[in-house]
Short mmCIF file of C-alpha atoms and ligand atoms in Angstrom, two decimals:
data_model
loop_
_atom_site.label_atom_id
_atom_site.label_comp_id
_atom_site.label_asym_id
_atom_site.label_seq_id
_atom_site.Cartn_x
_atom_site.Cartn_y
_atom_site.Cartn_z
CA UNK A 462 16.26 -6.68 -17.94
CA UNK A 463 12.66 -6.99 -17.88
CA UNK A 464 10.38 -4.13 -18.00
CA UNK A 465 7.67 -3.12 -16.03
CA UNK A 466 5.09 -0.10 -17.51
CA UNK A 467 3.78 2.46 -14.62
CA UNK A 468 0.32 3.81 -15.20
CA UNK A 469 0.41 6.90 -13.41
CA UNK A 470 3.32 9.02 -11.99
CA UNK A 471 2.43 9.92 -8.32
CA UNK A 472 3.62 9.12 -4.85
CA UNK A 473 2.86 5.39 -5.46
CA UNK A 474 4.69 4.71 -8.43
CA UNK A 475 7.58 6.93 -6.95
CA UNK A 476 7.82 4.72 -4.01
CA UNK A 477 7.60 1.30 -6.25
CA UNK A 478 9.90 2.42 -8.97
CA UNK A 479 12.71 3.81 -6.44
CA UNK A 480 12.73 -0.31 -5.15
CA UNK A 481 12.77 -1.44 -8.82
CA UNK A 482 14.81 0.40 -10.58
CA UNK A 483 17.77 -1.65 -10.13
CA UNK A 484 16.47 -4.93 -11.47
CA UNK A 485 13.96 -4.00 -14.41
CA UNK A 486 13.85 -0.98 -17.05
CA UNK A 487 11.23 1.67 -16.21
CA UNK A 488 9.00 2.86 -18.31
CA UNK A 489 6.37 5.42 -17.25
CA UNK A 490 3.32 6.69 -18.72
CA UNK A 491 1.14 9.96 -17.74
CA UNK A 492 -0.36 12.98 -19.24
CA UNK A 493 2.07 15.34 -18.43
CA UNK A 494 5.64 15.07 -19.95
CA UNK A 495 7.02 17.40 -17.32
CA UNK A 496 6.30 15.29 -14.59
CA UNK A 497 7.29 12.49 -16.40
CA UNK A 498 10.64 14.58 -16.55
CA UNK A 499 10.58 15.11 -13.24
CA UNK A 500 9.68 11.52 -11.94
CA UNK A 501 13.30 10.17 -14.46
CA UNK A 502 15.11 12.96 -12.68
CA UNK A 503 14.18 12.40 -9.14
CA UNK A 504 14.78 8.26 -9.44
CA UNK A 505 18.20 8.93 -10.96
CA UNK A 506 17.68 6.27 -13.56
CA UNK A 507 16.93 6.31 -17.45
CA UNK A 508 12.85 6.24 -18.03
CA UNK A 509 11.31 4.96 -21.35
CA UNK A 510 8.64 7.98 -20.91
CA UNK A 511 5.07 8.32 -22.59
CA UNK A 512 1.82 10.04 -22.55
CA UNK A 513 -1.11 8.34 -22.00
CA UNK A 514 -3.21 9.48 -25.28
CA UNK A 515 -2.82 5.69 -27.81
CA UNK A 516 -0.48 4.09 -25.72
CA UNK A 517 -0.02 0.39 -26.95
CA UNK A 518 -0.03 -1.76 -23.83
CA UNK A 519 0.29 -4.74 -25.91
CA UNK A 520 2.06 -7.70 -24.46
CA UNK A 521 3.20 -5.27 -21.58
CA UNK A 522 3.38 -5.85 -17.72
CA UNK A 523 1.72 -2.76 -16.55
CA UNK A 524 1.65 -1.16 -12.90
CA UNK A 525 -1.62 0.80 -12.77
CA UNK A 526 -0.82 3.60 -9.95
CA UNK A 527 -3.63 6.22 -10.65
CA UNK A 528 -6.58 7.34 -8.73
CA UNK A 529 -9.39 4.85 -8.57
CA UNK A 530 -11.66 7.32 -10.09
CA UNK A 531 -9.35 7.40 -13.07
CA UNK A 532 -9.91 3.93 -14.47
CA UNK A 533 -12.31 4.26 -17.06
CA UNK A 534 -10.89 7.39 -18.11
CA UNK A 535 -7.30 5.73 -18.65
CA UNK A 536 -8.92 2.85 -20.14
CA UNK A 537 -9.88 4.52 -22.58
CA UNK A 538 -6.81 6.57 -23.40
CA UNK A 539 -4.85 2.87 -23.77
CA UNK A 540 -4.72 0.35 -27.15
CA UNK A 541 -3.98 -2.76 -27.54
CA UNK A 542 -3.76 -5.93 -24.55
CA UNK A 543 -1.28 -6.61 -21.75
CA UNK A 544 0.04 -9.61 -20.31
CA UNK A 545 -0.40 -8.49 -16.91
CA UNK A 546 -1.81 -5.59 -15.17
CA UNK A 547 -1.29 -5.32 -11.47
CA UNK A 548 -3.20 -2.52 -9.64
CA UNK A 549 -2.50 -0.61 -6.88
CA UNK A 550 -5.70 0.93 -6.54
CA UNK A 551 -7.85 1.21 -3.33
CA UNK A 552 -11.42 -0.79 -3.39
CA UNK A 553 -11.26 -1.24 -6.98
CA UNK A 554 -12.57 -4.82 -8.04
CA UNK A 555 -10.33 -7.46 -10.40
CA UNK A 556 -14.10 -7.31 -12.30
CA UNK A 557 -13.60 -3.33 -12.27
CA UNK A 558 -10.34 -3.46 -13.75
CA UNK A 559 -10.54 -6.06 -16.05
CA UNK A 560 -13.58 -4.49 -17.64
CA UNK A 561 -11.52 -1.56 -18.04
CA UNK A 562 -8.56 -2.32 -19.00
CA UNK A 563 -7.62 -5.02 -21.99
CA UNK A 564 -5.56 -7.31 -20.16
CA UNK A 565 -5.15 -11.38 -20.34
CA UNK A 566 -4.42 -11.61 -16.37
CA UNK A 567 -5.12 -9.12 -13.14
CA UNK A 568 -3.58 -9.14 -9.80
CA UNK A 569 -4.86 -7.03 -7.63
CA UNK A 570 -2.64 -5.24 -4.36
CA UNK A 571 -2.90 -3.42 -1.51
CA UNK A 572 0.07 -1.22 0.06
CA UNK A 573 -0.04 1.10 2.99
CA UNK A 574 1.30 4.48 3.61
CA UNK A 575 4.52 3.00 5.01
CA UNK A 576 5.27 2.29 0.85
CA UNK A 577 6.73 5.90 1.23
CA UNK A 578 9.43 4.52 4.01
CA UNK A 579 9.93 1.29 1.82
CA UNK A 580 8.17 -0.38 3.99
CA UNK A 581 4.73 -1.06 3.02
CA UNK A 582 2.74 -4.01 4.10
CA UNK A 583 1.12 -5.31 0.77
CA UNK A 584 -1.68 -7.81 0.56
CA UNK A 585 -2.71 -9.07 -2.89
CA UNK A 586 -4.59 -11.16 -4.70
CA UNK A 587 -5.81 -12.16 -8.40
CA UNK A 588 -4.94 -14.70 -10.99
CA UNK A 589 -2.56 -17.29 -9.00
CA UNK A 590 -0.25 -17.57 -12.67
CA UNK A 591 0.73 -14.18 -11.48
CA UNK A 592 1.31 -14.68 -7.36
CA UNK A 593 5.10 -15.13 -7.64
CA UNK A 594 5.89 -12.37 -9.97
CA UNK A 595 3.36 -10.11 -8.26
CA UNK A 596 5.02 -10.53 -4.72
CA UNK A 597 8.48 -10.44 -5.92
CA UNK A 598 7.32 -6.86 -7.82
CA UNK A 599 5.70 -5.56 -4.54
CA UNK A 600 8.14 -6.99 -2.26
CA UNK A 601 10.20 -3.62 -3.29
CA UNK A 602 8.30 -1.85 -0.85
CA UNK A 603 7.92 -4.03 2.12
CA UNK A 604 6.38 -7.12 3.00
CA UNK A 605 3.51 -9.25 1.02
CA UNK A 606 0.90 -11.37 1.66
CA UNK A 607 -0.70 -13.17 -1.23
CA UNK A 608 -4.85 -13.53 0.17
CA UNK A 609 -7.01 -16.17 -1.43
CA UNK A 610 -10.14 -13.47 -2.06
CA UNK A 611 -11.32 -10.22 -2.92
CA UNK A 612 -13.06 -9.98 0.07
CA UNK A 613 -10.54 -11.44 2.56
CA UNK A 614 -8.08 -8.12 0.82
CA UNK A 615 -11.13 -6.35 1.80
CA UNK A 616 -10.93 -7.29 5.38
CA UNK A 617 -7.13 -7.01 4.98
CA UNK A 618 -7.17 -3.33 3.92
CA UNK A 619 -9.32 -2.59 6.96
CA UNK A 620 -6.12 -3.93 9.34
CA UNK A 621 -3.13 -2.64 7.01
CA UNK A 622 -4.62 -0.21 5.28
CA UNK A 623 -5.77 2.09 8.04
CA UNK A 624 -4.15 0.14 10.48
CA UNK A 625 -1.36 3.39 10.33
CA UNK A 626 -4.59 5.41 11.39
CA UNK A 627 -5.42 3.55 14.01
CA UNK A 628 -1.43 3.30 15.86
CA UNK A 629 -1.32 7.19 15.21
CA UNK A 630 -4.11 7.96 17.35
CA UNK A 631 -2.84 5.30 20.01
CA UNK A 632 0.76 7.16 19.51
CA UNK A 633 -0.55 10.50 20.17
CA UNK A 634 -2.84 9.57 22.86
CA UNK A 635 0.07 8.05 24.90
CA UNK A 636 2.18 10.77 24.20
CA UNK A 637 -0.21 12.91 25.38
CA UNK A 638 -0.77 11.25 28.51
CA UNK A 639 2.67 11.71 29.27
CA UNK A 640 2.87 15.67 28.48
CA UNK A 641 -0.16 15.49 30.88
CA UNK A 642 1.55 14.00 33.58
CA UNK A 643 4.30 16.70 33.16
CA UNK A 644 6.99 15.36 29.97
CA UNK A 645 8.07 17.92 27.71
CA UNK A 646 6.40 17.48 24.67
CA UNK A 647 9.74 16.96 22.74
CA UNK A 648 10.34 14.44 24.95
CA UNK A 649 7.34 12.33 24.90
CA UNK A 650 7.32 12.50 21.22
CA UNK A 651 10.72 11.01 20.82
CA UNK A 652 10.29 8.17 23.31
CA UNK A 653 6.94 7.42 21.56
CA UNK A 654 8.47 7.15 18.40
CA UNK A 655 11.57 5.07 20.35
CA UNK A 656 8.85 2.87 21.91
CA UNK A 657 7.26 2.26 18.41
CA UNK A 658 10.37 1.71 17.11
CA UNK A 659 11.57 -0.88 19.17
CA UNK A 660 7.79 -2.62 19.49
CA UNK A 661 7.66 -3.04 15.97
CA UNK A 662 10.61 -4.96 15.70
CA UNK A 663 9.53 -7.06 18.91
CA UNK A 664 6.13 -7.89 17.67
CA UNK A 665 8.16 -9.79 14.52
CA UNK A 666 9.65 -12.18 17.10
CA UNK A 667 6.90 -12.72 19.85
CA UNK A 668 3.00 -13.26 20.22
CA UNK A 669 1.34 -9.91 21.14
CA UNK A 670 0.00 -11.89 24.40
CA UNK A 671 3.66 -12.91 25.63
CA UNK A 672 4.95 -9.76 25.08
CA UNK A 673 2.33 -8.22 27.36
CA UNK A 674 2.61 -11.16 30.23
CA UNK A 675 6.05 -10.38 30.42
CA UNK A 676 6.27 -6.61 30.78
CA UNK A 677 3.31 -7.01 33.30
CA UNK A 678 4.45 -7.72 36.99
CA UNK A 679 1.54 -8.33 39.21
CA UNK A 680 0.52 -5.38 41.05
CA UNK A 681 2.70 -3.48 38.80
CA UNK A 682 3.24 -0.15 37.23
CA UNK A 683 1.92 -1.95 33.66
CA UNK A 684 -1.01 -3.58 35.08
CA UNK A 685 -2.76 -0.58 36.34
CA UNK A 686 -2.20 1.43 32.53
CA UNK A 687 -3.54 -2.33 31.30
CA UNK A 688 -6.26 -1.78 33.52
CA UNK A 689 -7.15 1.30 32.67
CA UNK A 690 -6.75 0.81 28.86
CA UNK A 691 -9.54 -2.36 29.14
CA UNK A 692 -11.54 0.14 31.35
CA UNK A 693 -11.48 2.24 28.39
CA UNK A 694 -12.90 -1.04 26.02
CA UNK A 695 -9.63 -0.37 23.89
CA UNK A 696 -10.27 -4.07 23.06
CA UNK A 697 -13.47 -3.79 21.72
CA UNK A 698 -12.94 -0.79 20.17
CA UNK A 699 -10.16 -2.08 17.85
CA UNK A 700 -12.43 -5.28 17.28
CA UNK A 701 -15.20 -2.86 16.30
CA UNK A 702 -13.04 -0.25 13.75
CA UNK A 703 -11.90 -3.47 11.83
CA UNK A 704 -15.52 -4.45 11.50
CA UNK A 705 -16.88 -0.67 10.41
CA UNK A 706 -13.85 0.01 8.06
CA UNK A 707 -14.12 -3.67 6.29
CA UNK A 708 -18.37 -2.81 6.24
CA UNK A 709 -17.55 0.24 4.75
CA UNK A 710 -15.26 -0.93 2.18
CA UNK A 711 -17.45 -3.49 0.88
CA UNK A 712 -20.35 -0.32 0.32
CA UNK A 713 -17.91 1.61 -1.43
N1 LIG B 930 -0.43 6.55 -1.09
C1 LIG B 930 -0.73 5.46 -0.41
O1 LIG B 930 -0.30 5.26 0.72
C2 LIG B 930 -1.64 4.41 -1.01
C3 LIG B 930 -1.93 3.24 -0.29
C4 LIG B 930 -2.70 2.26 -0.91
C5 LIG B 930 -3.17 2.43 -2.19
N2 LIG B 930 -2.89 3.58 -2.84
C6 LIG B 930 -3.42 3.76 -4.20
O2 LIG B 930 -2.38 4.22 -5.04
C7 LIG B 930 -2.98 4.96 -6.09
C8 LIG B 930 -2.13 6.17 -6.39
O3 LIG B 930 -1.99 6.92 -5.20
P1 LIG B 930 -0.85 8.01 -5.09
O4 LIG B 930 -0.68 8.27 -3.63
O5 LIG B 930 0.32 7.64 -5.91
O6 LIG B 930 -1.61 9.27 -5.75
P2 LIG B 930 -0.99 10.55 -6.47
O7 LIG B 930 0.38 10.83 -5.97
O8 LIG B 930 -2.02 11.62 -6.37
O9 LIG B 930 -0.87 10.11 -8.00
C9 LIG B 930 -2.01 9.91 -8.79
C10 LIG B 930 -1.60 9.71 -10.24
O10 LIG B 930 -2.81 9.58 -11.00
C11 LIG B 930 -2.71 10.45 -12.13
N3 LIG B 930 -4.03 10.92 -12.54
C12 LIG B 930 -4.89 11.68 -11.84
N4 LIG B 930 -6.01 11.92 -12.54
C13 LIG B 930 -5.83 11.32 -13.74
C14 LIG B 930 -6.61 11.23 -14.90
N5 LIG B 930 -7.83 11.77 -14.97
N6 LIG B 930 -6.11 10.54 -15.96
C15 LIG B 930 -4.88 9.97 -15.89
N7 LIG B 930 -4.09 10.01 -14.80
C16 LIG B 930 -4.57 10.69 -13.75
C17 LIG B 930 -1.87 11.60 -11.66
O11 LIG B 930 -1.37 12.28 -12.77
P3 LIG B 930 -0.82 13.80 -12.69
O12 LIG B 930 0.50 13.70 -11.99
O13 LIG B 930 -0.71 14.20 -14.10
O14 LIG B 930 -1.84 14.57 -11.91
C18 LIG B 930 -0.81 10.85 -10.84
O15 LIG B 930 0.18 10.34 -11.69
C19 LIG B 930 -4.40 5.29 -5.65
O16 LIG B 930 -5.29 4.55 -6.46
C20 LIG B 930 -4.51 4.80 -4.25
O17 LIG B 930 -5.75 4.17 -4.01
C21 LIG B 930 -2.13 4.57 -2.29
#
């Protein structure tokens, strides 16, 4: 079995090791042996566990799941040069990391909060030697998308990244609506999540477009909400967060 190194011991590398640990060895590095103790017992499964201070990285395929504001900091902690480093790490560059971190190739990924559920979606990018190992790796929590660019993962983030931001404020706004038009909150809250449920598997199978022209009868129930939803420039307004949160990313 092939082994994969985690930099870092958080909620992250949690979520990746719990899909891995049944087809590679685990070995985990952090500063803290007690969470490292804690991390083996939680997953269930024997961890090759080791601080950070001198570790030899040499020839090793590391997962770096720390803080972006940790890099140079664990950088320096580490000896030696890996094979491959992929990085989990919000906004932080392939230039960033390899200037960091010794390491002969860097692939670069993106997960979203759904990693937690198993059920990420995971854009990456980096050196192309790397793509099929690198989506197989992060296919253990969710779906992948290999991009071509830094800046196309940039524009990606801004879509899957806080994309879960963006559906929580549209589920609790329609949930809302319904408490105001007399639902029990209880209720409303379990047929949102039942409607988001449902829609997410739809959306798999059918254009976003089709799925609205047929739930939309004309005169209908559906096409006064519509209405009232393009009154509201929902539209543009989705348009326009993509835009800020991608412009934003790119000054971070
Ligand atoms: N959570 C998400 O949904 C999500 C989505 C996309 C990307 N990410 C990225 O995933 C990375 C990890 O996030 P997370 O949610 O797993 O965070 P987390 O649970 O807070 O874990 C952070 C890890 O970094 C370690 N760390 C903190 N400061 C350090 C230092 N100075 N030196 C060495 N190690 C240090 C922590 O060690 P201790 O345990 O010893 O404190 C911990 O193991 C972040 O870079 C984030 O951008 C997360």
């Amino acid at each position: 079995m092939k082994t994969i190194t985690f930099i870092g011991n958080g909620n992250m590398a949690f979520s990746i090791a719990e899909g891995l640990k049944n087809d590679y060895k685990i070995e985990l590095v952090g500063r803290d042996i007690n969470k490292l103790q804690e991390f083996e017992n939680r997953l269930g499964v024997v961890v090759q566990k080791h601080l950070l201070e001198n570790f030899n990285i040499e020839s090793k395929t590391l997962l770096l799941c720390v803080k972006p504001a940790n890099v140079v900091e664990v950088g320096e902690k580490l000896k030696g040069k890996a094979d491959v480093l992929y990085s989990v790490l919000a906004g932080t560059s392939l230039e960033k990391l390899r200037s960091n971190i010794k390491t002969y190739a860097v692939v670069r990924t993106m997960p979203n909060l759904a990693a937690s559920v198993q059920n990420s979606m995971t854009t990456l990018t980096g050196d192309i030697a790397y793509k099929d190992e690198a989506q197989k790796l992060l296919s253990s929590i969710g779906s992948v998308r290999w991009l071509s660019s830094e800046k196309e993962i940039d524009i990606a983030t801004a879509l899957a990244g806080s994309g879960p931001a963006y559906l929580a404020l549209i589920a609790e706004s329609l949930a809302d609506g319904a408490v105001k038009q007399g639902l029990k909150r209880d209720d409303a809250m379990a047929i949102m999540r039942g409607l988001f449920s449902g829609f997410g598997d739809l959306i798999q199978e059918v254009h976003p477009a089709l799925l609205k022209d047929g739930v939309m009868s004309p005169g209908g129930t559906t096409a006064a909400g519509y209405g009232a939803l393009e009154d509201g420039n929902v539209r543009a307004s989705c348009i326009n967060a993509i835009e800020k949160a991608y412009k934003k990313a790119t000054q971070l």
